[in-house]
JSON list of C-alpha atoms in Angstrom, two decimals:
[
{"chain": "A", "resi": 22, "resn": "MET", "atom": "CA", "xyz": [167.18, -116.16, 20.64]},
{"chain": "A", "resi": 23, "resn": "VAL", "atom": "CA", "xyz": [167.25, -112.50, 21.57]},
{"chain": "A", "resi": 24, "resn": "ALA", "atom": "CA", "xyz": [164.13, -110.66, 20.51]},
{"chain": "A", "resi": 25, "resn": "GLN", "atom": "CA", "xyz": [163.86, -106.92, 20.15]},
{"chain": "A", "resi": 26, "resn": "LYS", "atom": "CA", "xyz": [160.46, -105.34, 20.91]},
{"chain": "A", "resi": 27, "resn": "MET", "atom": "CA", "xyz": [159.14, -103.24, 18.02]},
{"chain": "A", "resi": 28, "resn": "ARG", "atom": "CA", "xyz": [155.84, -101.76, 16.90]},
{"chain": "A", "resi": 29, "resn": "LEU", "atom": "CA", "xyz": [154.08, -103.75, 14.21]},
{"chain": "A", "resi": 30, "resn": "SER", "atom": "CA", "xyz": [154.17, -100.67, 11.96]},
{"chain": "A", "resi": 31, "resn": "GLU", "atom": "CA", "xyz": [157.99, -100.80, 12.01]},
{"chain": "A", "resi": 32, "resn": "VAL", "atom": "CA", "xyz": [158.12, -104.26, 10.42]},
{"chain": "A", "resi": 33, "resn": "ALA", "atom": "CA", "xyz": [154.91, -104.39, 8.37]},
{"chain": "A", "resi": 34, "resn": "ASP", "atom": "CA", "xyz": [152.48, -102.27, 6.41]},
{"chain": "A", "resi": 35, "resn": "ILE", "atom": "CA", "xyz": [148.85, -102.48, 7.43]},
{"chain": "A", "resi": 36, "resn": "ILE", "atom": "CA", "xyz": [146.42, -102.17, 4.54]},
{"chain": "A", "resi": 37, "resn": "THR", "atom": "CA", "xyz": [142.68, -101.71, 4.81]},
{"chain": "A", "resi": 38, "resn": "GLY", "atom": "CA", "xyz": [140.07, -103.33, 2.59]},
{"chain": "A", "resi": 39, "resn": "ILE", "atom": "CA", "xyz": [137.58, -102.06, 0.07]},
{"chain": "A", "resi": 40, "resn": "THR", "atom": "CA", "xyz": [133.80, -102.00, 0.04]},
{"chain": "A", "resi": 41, "resn": "ASN", "atom": "CA", "xyz": [131.75, -104.20, -2.22]},
{"chain": "A", "resi": 42, "resn": "SER", "atom": "CA", "xyz": [129.91, -101.65, -4.33]},
{"chain": "A", "resi": 43, "resn": "ASP", "atom": "CA", "xyz": [127.71, -104.20, -6.16]},
{"chain": "A", "resi": 44, "resn": "VAL", "atom": "CA", "xyz": [128.60, -102.76, -9.54]},
{"chain": "A", "resi": 45, "resn": "ASN", "atom": "CA", "xyz": [128.83, -104.76, -12.74]},
{"chain": "A", "resi": 46, "resn": "GLY", "atom": "CA", "xyz": [132.10, -103.21, -13.85]},
{"chain": "A", "resi": 47, "resn": "PRO", "atom": "CA", "xyz": [134.84, -104.64, -16.06]},
{"chain": "A", "resi": 48, "resn": "PHE", "atom": "CA", "xyz": [137.33, -105.18, -13.21]},
{"chain": "A", "resi": 49, "resn": "GLN", "atom": "CA", "xyz": [136.70, -108.41, -11.30]},
{"chain": "A", "resi": 50, "resn": "TYR", "atom": "CA", "xyz": [138.38, -109.57, -8.12]},
{"chain": "A", "resi": 51, "resn": "PHE", "atom": "CA", "xyz": [138.17, -112.45, -5.69]},
{"chain": "A", "resi": 52, "resn": "TYR", "atom": "CA", "xyz": [136.87, -110.98, -2.42]},
{"chain": "A", "resi": 53, "resn": "TYR", "atom": "CA", "xyz": [138.15, -112.18, 0.96]},
{"chain": "A", "resi": 54, "resn": "GLN", "atom": "CA", "xyz": [135.79, -111.63, 3.88]},
{"chain": "A", "resi": 55, "resn": "PRO", "atom": "CA", "xyz": [136.01, -112.75, 7.53]},
{"chain": "A", "resi": 56, "resn": "ASN", "atom": "CA", "xyz": [134.01, -115.90, 6.74]},
{"chain": "A", "resi": 57, "resn": "SER", "atom": "CA", "xyz": [136.28, -116.75, 3.79]},
{"chain": "A", "resi": 58, "resn": "PHE", "atom": "CA", "xyz": [138.75, -118.68, 5.93]},
{"chain": "A", "resi": 59, "resn": "SER", "atom": "CA", "xyz": [138.74, -121.03, 8.88]},
{"chain": "A", "resi": 60, "resn": "GLU", "atom": "CA", "xyz": [140.77, -121.08, 12.05]},
{"chain": "A", "resi": 61, "resn": "SER", "atom": "CA", "xyz": [142.88, -123.87, 10.56]},
{"chain": "A", "resi": 62, "resn": "GLY", "atom": "CA", "xyz": [144.11, -121.49, 7.87]},
{"chain": "A", "resi": 63, "resn": "THR", "atom": "CA", "xyz": [142.04, -122.94, 5.05]},
{"chain": "A", "resi": 64, "resn": "VAL", "atom": "CA", "xyz": [140.24, -120.76, 2.54]},
{"chain": "A", "resi": 65, "resn": "VAL", "atom": "CA", "xyz": [136.62, -121.87, 2.75]},
{"chain": "A", "resi": 66, "resn": "GLU", "atom": "CA", "xyz": [134.74, -119.71, 0.29]},
{"chain": "A", "resi": 67, "resn": "LEU", "atom": "CA", "xyz": [135.58, -116.68, -1.84]},
{"chain": "A", "resi": 68, "resn": "SER", "atom": "CA", "xyz": [133.06, -114.43, -3.51]},
{"chain": "A", "resi": 69, "resn": "LYS", "atom": "CA", "xyz": [133.74, -112.21, -6.50]},
{"chain": "A", "resi": 70, "resn": "ILE", "atom": "CA", "xyz": [133.18, -108.50, -6.90]},
{"chain": "A", "resi": 71, "resn": "SER", "atom": "CA", "xyz": [133.18, -106.21, -9.90]},
{"chain": "A", "resi": 72, "resn": "ARG", "atom": "CA", "xyz": [134.24, -102.59, -10.01]},
{"chain": "A", "resi": 73, "resn": "ASN", "atom": "CA", "xyz": [134.17, -99.80, -12.56]},
{"chain": "A", "resi": 74, "resn": "GLU", "atom": "CA", "xyz": [137.70, -98.72, -11.65]},
{"chain": "A", "resi": 75, "resn": "PRO", "atom": "CA", "xyz": [140.71, -100.90, -10.88]},
{"chain": "A", "resi": 76, "resn": "VAL", "atom": "CA", "xyz": [141.89, -101.07, -7.28]},
{"chain": "A", "resi": 77, "resn": "SER", "atom": "CA", "xyz": [145.37, -99.78, -6.50]},
{"chain": "A", "resi": 78, "resn": "GLU", "atom": "CA", "xyz": [148.26, -102.21, -6.78]},
{"chain": "A", "resi": 79, "resn": "ARG", "atom": "CA", "xyz": [148.85, -101.77, -3.03]},
{"chain": "A", "resi": 80, "resn": "GLN", "atom": "CA", "xyz": [145.38, -103.11, -2.19]},
{"chain": "A", "resi": 81, "resn": "LEU", "atom": "CA", "xyz": [145.76, -106.30, -4.22]},
{"chain": "A", "resi": 82, "resn": "ILE", "atom": "CA", "xyz": [146.55, -109.27, -2.01]},
{"chain": "A", "resi": 83, "resn": "ARG", "atom": "CA", "xyz": [149.97, -110.81, -2.60]},
{"chain": "A", "resi": 84, "resn": "ILE", "atom": "CA", "xyz": [151.47, -114.16, -1.77]},
{"chain": "A", "resi": 85, "resn": "GLY", "atom": "CA", "xyz": [153.10, -113.74, 1.63]},
{"chain": "A", "resi": 86, "resn": "ASP", "atom": "CA", "xyz": [150.44, -111.38, 2.97]},
{"chain": "A", "resi": 87, "resn": "VAL", "atom": "CA", "xyz": [148.82, -112.10, 6.31]},
{"chain": "A", "resi": 88, "resn": "LEU", "atom": "CA", "xyz": [145.09, -111.42, 6.69]},
{"chain": "A", "resi": 89, "resn": "VAL", "atom": "CA", "xyz": [143.71, -110.48, 10.09]},
{"chain": "A", "resi": 90, "resn": "LYS", "atom": "CA", "xyz": [140.10, -109.86, 11.05]},
{"chain": "A", "resi": 91, "resn": "ARG", "atom": "CA", "xyz": [139.12, -106.39, 12.24]},
{"chain": "A", "resi": 92, "resn": "LEU", "atom": "CA", "xyz": [136.49, -107.86, 14.59]},
{"chain": "A", "resi": 93, "resn": "ASN", "atom": "CA", "xyz": [137.64, -110.52, 17.06]},
{"chain": "A", "resi": 94, "resn": "PRO", "atom": "CA", "xyz": [141.05, -111.00, 15.43]},
{"chain": "A", "resi": 95, "resn": "ASN", "atom": "CA", "xyz": [142.03, -114.30, 17.03]},
{"chain": "A", "resi": 96, "resn": "PHE", "atom": "CA", "xyz": [143.79, -116.04, 14.12]},
{"chain": "A", "resi": 97, "resn": "PRO", "atom": "CA", "xyz": [145.46, -115.06, 10.84]},
{"chain": "A", "resi": 98, "resn": "LEU", "atom": "CA", "xyz": [145.34, -116.35, 7.29]},
{"chain": "A", "resi": 99, "resn": "PHE", "atom": "CA", "xyz": [148.70, -116.64, 5.57]},
{"chain": "A", "resi": 100, "resn": "ILE", "atom": "CA", "xyz": [148.38, -116.22, 1.81]},
{"chain": "A", "resi": 101, "resn": "SER", "atom": "CA", "xyz": [150.43, -118.97, 0.14]},
{"chain": "A", "resi": 102, "resn": "GLU", "atom": "CA", "xyz": [148.49, -119.07, -3.13]},
{"chain": "A", "resi": 103, "resn": "LEU", "atom": "CA", "xyz": [145.97, -116.96, -5.02]},
{"chain": "A", "resi": 104, "resn": "LEU", "atom": "CA", "xyz": [143.30, -117.87, -7.55]},
{"chain": "A", "resi": 105, "resn": "GLY", "atom": "CA", "xyz": [143.68, -114.52, -9.31]},
{"chain": "A", "resi": 106, "resn": "GLU", "atom": "CA", "xyz": [143.58, -110.83, -8.48]},
{"chain": "A", "resi": 107, "resn": "SER", "atom": "CA", "xyz": [142.15, -110.60, -4.97]},
{"chain": "A", "resi": 108, "resn": "VAL", "atom": "CA", "xyz": [141.14, -107.92, -2.48]},
{"chain": "A", "resi": 109, "resn": "ILE", "atom": "CA", "xyz": [139.84, -107.85, 1.08]},
{"chain": "A", "resi": 110, "resn": "SER", "atom": "CA", "xyz": [136.67, -106.47, 2.63]},
{"chain": "A", "resi": 111, "resn": "THR", "atom": "CA", "xyz": [136.72, -103.59, 5.08]},
{"chain": "A", "resi": 112, "resn": "ASN", "atom": "CA", "xyz": [136.40, -106.15, 7.90]},
{"chain": "A", "resi": 113, "resn": "LEU", "atom": "CA", "xyz": [139.93, -107.46, 7.28]},
{"chain": "A", "resi": 114, "resn": "TYR", "atom": "CA", "xyz": [143.43, -106.02, 7.32]},
{"chain": "A", "resi": 115, "resn": "VAL", "atom": "CA", "xyz": [146.40, -107.04, 5.23]},
{"chain": "A", "resi": 116, "resn": "ILE", "atom": "CA", "xyz": [149.61, -107.28, 7.22]},
{"chain": "A", "resi": 117, "resn": "ARG", "atom": "CA", "xyz": [152.40, -107.01, 4.63]},
{"chain": "A", "resi": 118, "resn": "ALA", "atom": "CA", "xyz": [155.91, -107.71, 5.85]},
{"chain": "A", "resi": 119, "resn": "LYS", "atom": "CA", "xyz": [158.53, -105.07, 5.15]},
{"chain": "A", "resi": 120, "resn": "SER", "atom": "CA", "xyz": [161.99, -106.01, 3.96]},
{"chain": "A", "resi": 121, "resn": "GLY", "atom": "CA", "xyz": [163.89, -107.97, 6.61]},
{"chain": "A", "resi": 122, "resn": "THR", "atom": "CA", "xyz": [160.76, -109.52, 8.12]},
{"chain": "A", "resi": 123, "resn": "ALA", "atom": "CA", "xyz": [159.57, -113.07, 7.38]},
{"chain": "A", "resi": 124, "resn": "PRO", "atom": "CA", "xyz": [155.82, -113.04, 6.57]},
{"chain": "A", "resi": 125, "resn": "GLU", "atom": "CA", "xyz": [155.19, -116.48, 8.12]},
{"chain": "A", "resi": 126, "resn": "TYR", "atom": "CA", "xyz": [156.72, -115.19, 11.34]},
{"chain": "A", "resi": 127, "resn": "LEU", "atom": "CA", "xyz": [154.17, -112.36, 11.41]},
{"chain": "A", "resi": 128, "resn": "ALA", "atom": "CA", "xyz": [151.37, -114.90, 10.92]},
{"chain": "A", "resi": 129, "resn": "PHE", "atom": "CA", "xyz": [152.81, -116.97, 13.78]},
{"chain": "A", "resi": 130, "resn": "LEU", "atom": "CA", "xyz": [152.80, -113.90, 16.04]},
{"chain": "A", "resi": 131, "resn": "PHE", "atom": "CA", "xyz": [149.10, -113.30, 15.42]},
{"chain": "A", "resi": 132, "resn": "GLU", "atom": "CA", "xyz": [148.37, -116.59, 17.16]},
{"chain": "A", "resi": 133, "resn": "GLN", "atom": "CA", "xyz": [150.48, -115.83, 20.23]},
{"chain": "A", "resi": 134, "resn": "SER", "atom": "CA", "xyz": [148.90, -114.78, 23.52]},
{"chain": "A", "resi": 135, "resn": "SER", "atom": "CA", "xyz": [151.26, -111.79, 23.94]},
{"chain": "A", "resi": 136, "resn": "VAL", "atom": "CA", "xyz": [149.90, -110.25, 20.72]},
{"chain": "A", "resi": 137, "resn": "LEU", "atom": "CA", "xyz": [146.29, -111.35, 21.23]},
{"chain": "A", "resi": 138, "resn": "ILE", "atom": "CA", "xyz": [146.24, -109.85, 24.75]},
{"chain": "A", "resi": 139, "resn": "GLN", "atom": "CA", "xyz": [147.42, -106.49, 23.41]},
{"chain": "A", "resi": 140, "resn": "ILE", "atom": "CA", "xyz": [144.75, -106.57, 20.70]},
{"chain": "A", "resi": 141, "resn": "ALA", "atom": "CA", "xyz": [142.11, -107.37, 23.32]},
{"chain": "A", "resi": 142, "resn": "GLN", "atom": "CA", "xyz": [143.30, -104.46, 25.47]},
{"chain": "A", "resi": 143, "resn": "PHE", "atom": "CA", "xyz": [143.36, -102.04, 22.53]},
{"chain": "A", "resi": 144, "resn": "SER", "atom": "CA", "xyz": [139.92, -103.09, 21.38]},
{"chain": "A", "resi": 145, "resn": "GLY", "atom": "CA", "xyz": [138.21, -103.00, 24.75]},
{"chain": "A", "resi": 146, "resn": "ALA", "atom": "CA", "xyz": [138.93, -105.99, 26.98]},
{"chain": "A", "resi": 147, "resn": "ASN", "atom": "CA", "xyz": [135.35, -106.08, 28.29]},
{"chain": "A", "resi": 148, "resn": "SER", "atom": "CA", "xyz": [133.71, -105.85, 24.87]},
{"chain": "A", "resi": 149, "resn": "VAL", "atom": "CA", "xyz": [131.86, -108.85, 23.52]},
{"chain": "A", "resi": 150, "resn": "ILE", "atom": "CA", "xyz": [132.89, -107.95, 19.98]},
{"chain": "A", "resi": 151, "resn": "LYS", "atom": "CA", "xyz": [136.47, -106.79, 19.88]},
{"chain": "A", "resi": 152, "resn": "ALA", "atom": "CA", "xyz": [137.27, -104.40, 17.03]},
{"chain": "A", "resi": 153, "resn": "ILE", "atom": "CA", "xyz": [140.75, -103.04, 16.44]},
{"chain": "A", "resi": 154, "resn": "SER", "atom": "CA", "xyz": [141.56, -99.94, 14.42]},
{"chain": "A", "resi": 155, "resn": "VAL", "atom": "CA", "xyz": [144.52, -99.57, 12.07]},
{"chain": "A", "resi": 156, "resn": "ASN", "atom": "CA", "xyz": [146.15, -97.05, 14.40]},
{"chain": "A", "resi": 157, "resn": "LYS", "atom": "CA", "xyz": [145.88, -99.38, 17.40]},
{"chain": "A", "resi": 158, "resn": "LEU", "atom": "CA", "xyz": [147.13, -102.32, 15.34]},
{"chain": "A", "resi": 159, "resn": "LYS", "atom": "CA", "xyz": [150.18, -100.30, 14.30]},
{"chain": "A", "resi": 160, "resn": "ASP", "atom": "CA", "xyz": [151.03, -99.86, 18.00]},
{"chain": "A", "resi": 161, "resn": "VAL", "atom": "CA", "xyz": [150.98, -103.56, 18.89]},
{"chain": "A", "resi": 162, "resn": "MET", "atom": "CA", "xyz": [154.42, -104.44, 20.24]},
{"chain": "A", "resi": 163, "resn": "ILE", "atom": "CA", "xyz": [155.91, -107.62, 18.85]},
{"chain": "A", "resi": 164, "resn": "PRO", "atom": "CA", "xyz": [159.11, -109.53, 19.55]},
{"chain": "A", "resi": 165, "resn": "VAL", "atom": "CA", "xyz": [161.37, -109.32, 16.50]},
{"chain": "A", "resi": 166, "resn": "LEU", "atom": "CA", "xyz": [164.01, -112.00, 16.12]},
{"chain": "A", "resi": 167, "resn": "PRO", "atom": "CA", "xyz": [166.94, -111.93, 13.69]},
{"chain": "A", "resi": 168, "resn": "PHE", "atom": "CA", "xyz": [165.70, -112.73, 10.17]},
{"chain": "A", "resi": 169, "resn": "GLU", "atom": "CA", "xyz": [167.17, -116.26, 10.02]},
{"chain": "A", "resi": 170, "resn": "GLN", "atom": "CA", "xyz": [165.38, -117.18, 13.24]},
{"chain": "A", "resi": 171, "resn": "GLN", "atom": "CA", "xyz": [162.15, -115.59, 11.98]},
{"chain": "A", "resi": 172, "resn": "GLU", "atom": "CA", "xyz": [162.36, -117.83, 8.91]},
{"chain": "A", "resi": 173, "resn": "LEU", "atom": "CA", "xyz": [162.85, -120.94, 11.06]},
{"chain": "A", "resi": 174, "resn": "VAL", "atom": "CA", "xyz": [159.92, -120.07, 13.33]},
{"chain": "A", "resi": 175, "resn": "GLY", "atom": "CA", "xyz": [157.78, -119.28, 10.27]},
{"chain": "A", "resi": 176, "resn": "LYS", "atom": "CA", "xyz": [158.62, -122.61, 8.61]},
{"chain": "A", "resi": 177, "resn": "TRP", "atom": "CA", "xyz": [157.86, -124.46, 11.83]},
{"chain": "A", "resi": 178, "resn": "TRP", "atom": "CA", "xyz": [154.53, -122.60, 12.17]},
{"chain": "A", "resi": 179, "resn": "ASN", "atom": "CA", "xyz": [153.65, -123.47, 8.57]},
{"chain": "A", "resi": 180, "resn": "LEU", "atom": "CA", "xyz": [154.38, -127.16, 9.16]},
{"chain": "A", "resi": 181, "resn": "VAL", "atom": "CA", "xyz": [152.23, -127.20, 12.30]},
{"chain": "A", "resi": 182, "resn": "LYS", "atom": "CA", "xyz": [149.37, -125.57, 10.33]},
{"chain": "A", "resi": 183, "resn": "ARG", "atom": "CA", "xyz": [149.66, -128.12, 7.53]},
{"chain": "A", "resi": 184, "resn": "ARG", "atom": "CA", "xyz": [149.67, -130.96, 10.05]},
{"chain": "A", "resi": 185, "resn": "LYS", "atom": "CA", "xyz": [146.48, -129.61, 11.67]},
{"chain": "A", "resi": 186, "resn": "GLN", "atom": "CA", "xyz": [144.84, -129.31, 8.24]},
{"chain": "A", "resi": 187, "resn": "LEU", "atom": "CA", "xyz": [145.79, -132.87, 7.36]},
{"chain": "A", "resi": 188, "resn": "MET", "atom": "CA", "xyz": [144.55, -134.20, 10.70]},
{"chain": "A", "resi": 189, "resn": "ALA", "atom": "CA", "xyz": [141.25, -132.34, 10.23]},
{"chain": "A", "resi": 190, "resn": "SER", "atom": "CA", "xyz": [140.75, -133.95, 6.83]},
{"chain": "A", "resi": 191, "resn": "TYR", "atom": "CA", "xyz": [140.72, -137.49, 8.30]}
]
């Protein structure tokens, strides 16, 4: 497997979240926050928000998106199913794979030490709370494999996650 080093922004779009404006508007969304998911990749709890105006299509979470925390981003959430129209808080980022990139592979990378070390360096290695900006996240260098190999790694990562979830349920 020969990997080419590329910036995250070359293989994925990074999308910021929206604020919860506490309005009783006609547009309702499920609202992902940092405490909405566990390290095992399980959605724990979703709240709902209402807005007077619809959010842009780009900001709606899609199946295949990867969610990463803005503060202490040490594990991702891969979106494999949705309950309905969903958005993220400003404390999360959506990593959306561009064409030719396997989304599960991106999720896998966000658990690897080579990526986590870069994030720690960009966000202040000595900081207790590590926060990464969109611009710094765009500059994270990742190993990019050929697409077929990305798919294999992504499927393997997904199986390992499912196994951990099953083991945790017993």
